[in-house]
GROMACS .gro file of C-alpha atoms in nm:
model
  332
    1MET     CA    1   9.261  15.110   4.752
    2ARG     CA    2   9.254  14.844   4.997
    3VAL     CA    3   9.537  14.902   5.332
    4LYS     CA    4   9.611  14.468   5.397
    5ILE     CA    5   9.782  14.501   5.772
    6LYS     CA    6  10.027  14.193   5.843
    7ILE     CA    7  10.273  14.087   6.081
    8LEU     CA    8  10.537  13.882   6.016
    9GLY     CA    9  10.595  13.598   6.150
   10ILE     CA   10  10.210  13.532   6.302
   11CYS     CA   11   9.965  13.294   6.198
   12MET     CA   12   9.629  13.376   5.983
   13LEU     CA   13   9.451  13.288   6.322
   14THR     CA   14   9.650  13.606   6.481
   15PHE     CA   15   9.573  13.821   6.189
   16ILE     CA   16   9.250  13.752   6.142
   17MET     CA   17   9.234  13.817   6.589
   18ILE     CA   18   9.453  14.154   6.543
   19THR     CA   19   9.237  14.256   6.300
   20SER     CA   20   8.909  14.274   6.478
   21LEU     CA   21   9.059  14.444   6.776
   22ILE     CA   22   9.293  14.661   6.604
   23SER     CA   23   9.202  15.012   6.354
   24MET     CA   24   9.425  15.218   6.197
   25GLY     CA   25   9.436  15.605   6.144
   26TYR     CA   26   9.646  15.766   5.915
   27ALA     CA   27   9.759  16.129   6.037
   28ALA     CA   28   9.974  16.334   5.895
   29GLY     CA   29  10.140  16.057   5.789
   30VAL     CA   30  10.215  15.820   6.048
   31ILE     CA   31  10.014  15.557   6.147
   32LYS     CA   32   9.835  15.550   6.433
   33VAL     CA   33   9.761  15.168   6.593
   34ILE     CA   34   9.397  15.166   6.791
   35TYR     CA   35   9.344  14.909   7.057
   36ASN     CA   36   8.994  14.935   7.268
   37HIS     CA   37   8.972  15.249   7.156
   38GLN     CA   38   9.306  15.343   7.335
   39GLU     CA   39   9.583  15.459   7.130
   40VAL     CA   40   9.916  15.228   7.142
   41ASN     CA   41  10.230  15.417   7.169
   42THR     CA   42  10.586  15.222   7.042
   43ASP     CA   43  10.935  15.359   6.901
   44ILE     CA   44  10.898  15.105   6.642
   45GLN     CA   45  10.673  15.297   6.386
   46PRO     CA   46  10.400  15.089   6.163
   47ILE     CA   47  10.521  15.123   5.806
   48VAL     CA   48  10.321  15.118   5.531
   49SER     CA   49  10.451  14.922   5.121
   50ARG     CA   50  10.219  14.856   4.856
   51ASP     CA   51   9.951  14.910   5.012
   52THR     CA   52  10.012  14.676   5.320
   53VAL     CA   53  10.039  14.798   5.641
   54TYR     CA   54  10.325  14.609   5.851
   55ILE     CA   55  10.279  14.590   6.217
   56PRO     CA   56  10.622  14.603   6.431
   57LEU     CA   57  10.597  14.289   6.640
   58PRO     CA   58  10.733  14.395   7.007
   59MET     CA   59  10.356  14.635   6.971
   60ILE     CA   60  10.202  14.326   6.954
   61ALA     CA   61  10.382  14.113   7.230
   62ASP     CA   62  10.273  14.373   7.460
   63MET     CA   63   9.915  14.514   7.345
   64PHE     CA   64   9.849  14.061   7.406
   65ASN     CA   65  10.076  13.969   7.661
   66LYS     CA   66  10.313  13.792   7.465
   67ASN     CA   67  10.666  13.667   7.506
   68ILE     CA   68  10.802  13.693   7.148
   69VAL     CA   69  11.155  13.579   7.045
   70TRP     CA   70  11.408  13.533   6.741
   71ASP     CA   71  11.563  13.206   6.682
   72LYS     CA   72  11.789  13.283   6.406
   73ILE     CA   73  11.987  12.918   6.406
   74HIS     CA   74  11.628  12.744   6.343
   75SER     CA   75  11.438  13.061   6.196
   76GLU     CA   76  11.145  13.080   6.416
   77VAL     CA   77  10.948  13.306   6.577
   78LYS     CA   78  10.877  13.109   6.908
   79ILE     CA   79  10.528  13.316   7.077
   80THR     CA   80  10.421  13.303   7.451
   81ASP     CA   81  10.246  13.406   7.695
   82LYS     CA   82  10.368  13.604   7.984
   83PRO     CA   83  10.259  13.484   8.375
   84ASP     CA   84   9.964  13.663   8.445
   85TYR     CA   85  10.014  13.793   8.763
   86THR     CA   86   9.706  13.938   8.822
   87ALA     CA   87   9.523  13.625   8.742
   88ASP     CA   88   9.737  13.456   9.061
   89GLU     CA   89   9.598  13.804   9.281
   90LEU     CA   90   9.246  13.661   9.154
   91ARG     CA   91   9.222  13.319   9.217
   92ALA     CA   92   9.389  13.437   9.596
   93GLN     CA   93   9.081  13.659   9.675
   94ILE     CA   94   8.882  13.353   9.525
   95ALA     CA   95   9.038  13.120   9.804
   96GLU     CA   96   9.010  13.339  10.035
   97ARG     CA   97   8.647  13.429   9.951
   98ASP     CA   98   8.576  13.046   9.946
   99TYR     CA   99   8.736  12.970  10.319
  100LYS     CA  100   8.480  13.268  10.411
  101ILE     CA  101   8.196  13.136  10.235
  102GLN     CA  102   8.243  12.830  10.397
  103GLN     CA  103   8.239  12.960  10.702
  104LEU     CA  104   7.991  13.135  10.672
  105GLU     CA  105   7.773  12.781  10.548
  106TYR     CA  106   7.876  12.660  10.874
  107LYS     CA  107   7.731  12.909  11.113
  108ILE     CA  108   7.390  12.883  10.901
  109LYS     CA  109   7.390  12.535  10.934
  110ILE     CA  110   7.425  12.575  11.385
  111LEU     CA  111   7.120  12.856  11.314
  112GLU     CA  112   6.908  12.625  11.076
  113ASP     CA  113   7.009  12.306  11.395
  114GLY     CA  114   6.865  12.619  11.603
  115LYS     CA  115   7.149  12.717  11.786
  116ALA     CA  116   7.308  13.037  11.770
  117TYR     CA  117   7.702  13.093  11.677
  118ASP     CA  118   7.765  13.206  11.966
  119ARG     CA  119   7.634  12.831  12.115
  120SER     CA  120   7.512  12.999  12.465
  121TYR     CA  121   7.248  12.660  12.373
  122THR     CA  122   7.492  12.394  12.276
  123ASP     CA  123   7.578  12.082  12.420
  124MET     CA  124   7.906  11.934  12.502
  125ASP     CA  125   7.923  11.709  12.162
  126ASP     CA  126   7.795  12.067  11.988
  127LEU     CA  127   8.100  12.253  12.096
  128GLU     CA  128   8.276  11.953  12.024
  129ASP     CA  129   8.255  11.941  11.707
  130ASP     CA  130   8.309  12.324  11.681
  131LEU     CA  131   8.641  12.295  11.804
  132ASN     CA  132   8.742  12.056  11.573
  133TYR     CA  133   8.577  12.221  11.291
  134GLN     CA  134   8.815  12.588  11.440
  135TYR     CA  135   9.166  12.390  11.594
  136GLY     CA  136   9.081  12.083  11.435
  137GLU     CA  137   9.445  12.165  11.167
  138TYR     CA  138   9.759  12.382  11.392
  139GLU     CA  139  10.032  12.479  11.241
  140ASP     CA  140  10.015  12.129  10.947
  141ILE     CA  141   9.938  11.990  11.186
  142ALA     CA  142   9.618  11.801  11.239
  143PHE     CA  143   9.470  11.686  11.589
  144ASP     CA  144   9.123  11.490  11.707
  145ILE     CA  145   9.000  11.717  12.021
  146TYR     CA  146   8.753  11.536  12.255
  147LEU     CA  147   8.556  11.649  12.578
  148TYR     CA  148   8.461  11.465  12.869
  149GLY     CA  149   8.295  11.594  13.228
  150ASP     CA  150   7.975  11.829  13.266
  151GLU     CA  151   7.960  12.187  13.323
  152GLU     CA  152   8.139  12.191  13.582
  153ASP     CA  153   8.447  11.987  13.544
  154ILE     CA  154   8.578  11.958  13.159
  155THR     CA  155   8.867  11.711  13.053
  156VAL     CA  156   9.013  11.828  12.726
  157LYS     CA  157   9.182  11.510  12.485
  158VAL     CA  158   9.376  11.613  12.191
  159LEU     CA  159   9.479  11.340  12.000
  160VAL     CA  160   9.776  11.365  11.742
  161ASP     CA  161   9.979  11.084  11.585
  162LEU     CA  162  10.389  11.182  11.587
  163ASP     CA  163  10.350  10.903  11.393
  164GLU     CA  164  10.257  11.152  11.086
  165TYR     CA  165  10.351  11.534  11.227
  166GLN     CA  166  10.714  11.437  11.471
  167ASP     CA  167  10.900  11.747  11.270
  168GLU     CA  168  10.619  11.958  11.270
  169TRP     CA  169  10.546  11.934  11.620
  170ASN     CA  170  10.944  11.962  11.755
  171ASN     CA  171  10.897  12.264  11.560
  172LEU     CA  172  10.672  12.375  11.742
  173TYR     CA  173  10.735  12.650  12.067
  174THR     CA  174  10.614  12.567  12.405
  175SER     CA  175  10.429  12.862  12.383
  176ASP     CA  176  10.300  12.757  12.034
  177LYS     CA  177  10.100  12.482  12.118
  178LYS     CA  178   9.977  12.655  12.491
  179ASP     CA  179   9.884  12.961  12.287
  180PHE     CA  180   9.680  12.650  12.119
  181LEU     CA  181   9.545  12.509  12.358
  182GLN     CA  182   9.462  12.874  12.540
  183ASP     CA  183   9.226  12.892  12.265
  184ILE     CA  184   9.055  12.623  12.293
  185CYS     CA  185   9.000  12.719  12.646
  186ASP     CA  186   8.846  13.024  12.546
  187ASP     CA  187   8.640  12.883  12.352
  188ILE     CA  188   8.493  12.636  12.612
  189GLU     CA  189   8.513  12.867  12.850
  190ASP     CA  190   8.258  13.093  12.677
  191GLU     CA  191   8.001  12.817  12.695
  192TYR     CA  192   8.092  12.703  13.054
  193PRO     CA  193   8.206  12.996  13.271
  194HIS     CA  194   8.233  12.877  13.587
  195ALA     CA  195   8.353  12.532  13.470
  196ASN     CA  196   8.764  12.373  13.572
  197ILE     CA  197   8.948  12.301  13.217
  198HIS     CA  198   9.204  12.042  13.238
  199GLY     CA  199   9.337  11.819  12.998
  200TYR     CA  200   9.672  11.648  12.821
  201ILE     CA  201   9.789  11.580  12.452
  202ARG     CA  202   9.837  11.287  12.379
  203ASP     CA  203  10.025  11.075  12.063
  204ARG     CA  204   9.770  10.847  11.927
  205SER     CA  205   9.998  10.604  11.776
  206SER     CA  206  10.269  10.516  12.100
  207HIS     CA  207   9.966  10.647  12.311
  208SER     CA  208  10.233  10.879  12.507
  209ARG     CA  209  10.155  11.188  12.718
  210LEU     CA  210  10.257  11.453  12.509
  211LEU     CA  211  10.204  11.706  12.792
  212SER     CA  212   9.965  11.821  13.043
  213PHE     CA  213   9.810  12.179  13.108
  214THR     CA  214   9.495  12.313  13.344
  215THR     CA  215   9.333  12.703  13.340
  216SER     CA  216   9.361  12.888  13.670
  217SER     CA  217   9.032  13.126  13.776
  218TRP     CA  218   9.149  13.377  13.497
  219GLY     CA  219   9.112  13.138  13.294
  220THR     CA  220   9.516  13.125  13.150
  221VAL     CA  221   9.684  12.800  13.071
  222ARG     CA  222   9.875  12.616  13.280
  223LEU     CA  223  10.127  12.340  13.138
  224GLY     CA  224  10.201  12.064  13.372
  225TYR     CA  225   9.894  11.970  13.578
  226GLU     CA  226   9.841  11.864  13.978
  227TYR     CA  227   9.614  11.467  13.930
  228ASP     CA  228   9.425  11.336  14.159
  229LEU     CA  229   9.393  10.915  14.106
  230ASP     CA  230   9.044  10.998  14.088
  231ASP     CA  231   9.080  11.232  13.753
  232LEU     CA  232   9.379  11.036  13.603
  233GLU     CA  233   9.166  10.709  13.669
  234ASP     CA  234   8.915  10.882  13.408
  235GLU     CA  235   9.200  10.993  13.206
  236LEU     CA  236   9.377  10.594  13.200
  237ASP     CA  237   8.999  10.436  13.145
  238ASP     CA  238   8.923  10.699  12.835
  239ASP     CA  239   9.269  10.696  12.707
  240TYR     CA  240   9.266  10.300  12.675
  241PHE     CA  241   8.958  10.125  12.733
  242ASP     CA  242   9.015  10.053  12.282
  243TYR     CA  243   9.408   9.976  12.323
  244PHE     CA  244   9.288   9.644  12.144
  245ASP     CA  245   9.072   9.677  11.854
  246ASP     CA  246   8.881   9.386  11.941
  247ILE     CA  247   8.863   9.366  12.315
  248GLU     CA  248   8.685   9.628  12.546
  249LEU     CA  249   8.807   9.709  12.859
  250SER     CA  250   8.849   9.936  13.165
  251ILE     CA  251   9.082  10.056  13.467
  252LYS     CA  252   9.094  10.038  13.762
  253LEU     CA  253   9.355  10.292  14.036
  254GLU     CA  254   9.379  10.227  14.402
  255GLY     CA  255   9.637  10.305  14.708
  256ASP     CA  256   9.767  10.672  14.710
  257GLU     CA  257  10.044  10.918  14.590
  258ASP     CA  258  10.315  10.668  14.696
  259ASP     CA  259  10.157  10.388  14.644
  260ILE     CA  260   9.908  10.242  14.351
  261THR     CA  261   9.750   9.994  14.171
  262PHE     CA  262   9.623   9.960  13.846
  263ASN     CA  263   9.420   9.718  13.709
  264VAL     CA  264   9.267   9.631  13.389
  265TYR     CA  265   8.967   9.435  13.384
  266ILE     CA  266   8.817   9.178  13.063
  267ASP     CA  267   8.529   8.979  13.008
  268TYR     CA  268   8.741   8.717  12.962
  269ASP     CA  269   8.409   8.493  12.904
  270GLU     CA  270   8.295   8.729  12.595
  271TYR     CA  271   8.748   8.803  12.495
  272GLU     CA  272   8.908   8.461  12.589
  273ALA     CA  273   9.053   8.413  12.184
  274GLU     CA  274   9.090   8.750  12.148
  275TRP     CA  275   9.287   8.745  12.512
  276ASP     CA  276   9.449   8.484  12.449
  277ASP     CA  277   9.585   8.535  12.078
  278LEU     CA  278   9.778   8.840  12.249
  279SER     CA  279  10.171   8.770  12.282
  280SER     CA  280  10.314   8.869  12.636
  281SER     CA  281  10.524   9.120  12.400
  282GLN     CA  282  10.118   9.322  12.357
  283ILE     CA  283  10.063   9.291  12.631
  284ARG     CA  284  10.319   9.380  12.863
  285THR     CA  285  10.309   9.712  12.619
  286PHE     CA  286   9.970   9.821  12.690
  287MET     CA  287  10.094   9.761  13.079
  288SER     CA  288  10.414   9.947  13.036
  289CYS     CA  289  10.194  10.202  12.885
  290ILE     CA  290   9.966  10.262  13.157
  291TYR     CA  291  10.288  10.280  13.396
  292ASP     CA  292  10.419  10.582  13.200
  293ASP     CA  293  10.071  10.796  13.261
  294ILE     CA  294  10.076  10.738  13.622
  295LYS     CA  295  10.442  10.756  13.672
  296ASN     CA  296  10.484  11.094  13.477
  297GLU     CA  297  10.199  11.192  13.716
  298PHE     CA  298  10.293  11.062  14.072
  299LYS     CA  299  10.695  11.041  14.020
  300TYR     CA  300  10.700  10.904  14.346
  301ALA     CA  301  10.498  10.609  14.349
  302ASP     CA  302  10.544  10.255  14.394
  303ILE     CA  303  10.320  10.098  14.109
  304GLU     CA  304  10.207   9.728  14.023
  305GLY     CA  305   9.960   9.664  13.810
  306TYR     CA  306   9.746   9.379  13.711
  307VAL     CA  307   9.479   9.215  13.435
  308TYR     CA  308   9.185   9.127  13.594
  309ASP     CA  309   8.846   8.894  13.455
  310SER     CA  310   8.537   9.090  13.515
  311GLY     CA  311   8.335   8.784  13.614
  312ASP     CA  312   8.524   8.594  13.870
  313ASP     CA  313   8.844   8.888  13.949
  314SER     CA  314   9.073   8.581  13.867
  315LYS     CA  315   9.357   8.711  13.819
  316LEU     CA  316   9.476   8.723  13.385
  317ALA     CA  317   9.792   8.894  13.452
  318ARG     CA  318  10.024   9.096  13.613
  319TYR     CA  319  10.299   9.373  13.557
  320TYR     CA  320  10.608   9.526  13.787
  321ARG     CA  321  10.904   9.706  13.716
  322THR     CA  322  11.219   9.648  13.867
  323SER     CA  323  11.396   9.817  14.115
  324SER     CA  324  11.702   9.851  13.793
  325GLY     CA  325  11.361   9.992  13.558
  326TYR     CA  326  11.327   9.664  13.365
  327SER     CA  327  11.019   9.582  13.300
  328ARG     CA  328  10.844   9.209  13.447
  329LEU     CA  329  10.522   9.079  13.269
  330ILE     CA  330  10.332   8.725  13.439
  331ARG     CA  331  10.038   8.526  13.298
  332TYR     CA  332   9.831   8.333  13.476
   0.00000   0.00000   0.00000
């Protein structure tokens, strides 16, 4: 006698699939359902009627991880997939594995370039690349890290665009910022153990300095930094040499902590058209940014600035602030 298997409310495709995966057995009048060599338990037993075996839908739903709903209004049996949490866990494991592979590939690249990953033989550019790879993203904020100097004195410049990350930056605690800088300085010290390390974080969009830092003799990051004019001159020159995209310039400082003059030099013969196209407002904003950076480090200094033609030392502009804090720019 040929025994048929029917599953009410399931199409022929499902029927074929089920008949290929499950088998029936009779034991003392009880019908067993065997799925992948394992007996399936159910509160509702399959039944035989007119040579046809009927299997409860809930049993099939459990076997194949499905949801089954009877829609009385439309006379429909609706079958949907259940969430597969195992798959989510596997995807997370794969993502973690991919990240580890990426790190290993980076280490391999360094080894193939002839440099040990402990950075014992890297130069400053290699170390800078490594720091950007390791710390270019922190707490959902993108940073760009630059190194200047030599093995005895290293300046760390970190740029962030607050036009894009203002909220994320504001949400950082001071301890978070210090930890971020400490990790960077620890890696630098591993490579250059005798270096004097100091630096700052600057907003790329406004050119404003967000904080400065240095390290103690033990390598501990301390926020705030006592600058001398040479240090500040180097940093200002690094920060502003390309402030105007089509004009290259340089900055020099003169004076002492009480009276400081900053001089901006451009080659007027080369950049005459570009300089003349700048509005007074653009130049005033540029000079004001430099003024503010100097004031942040030398709060009690009298400050004024000039723009010179580097070819013949002729004055192109003068900037100062009145006693009431009003910015003044004079173009020559």
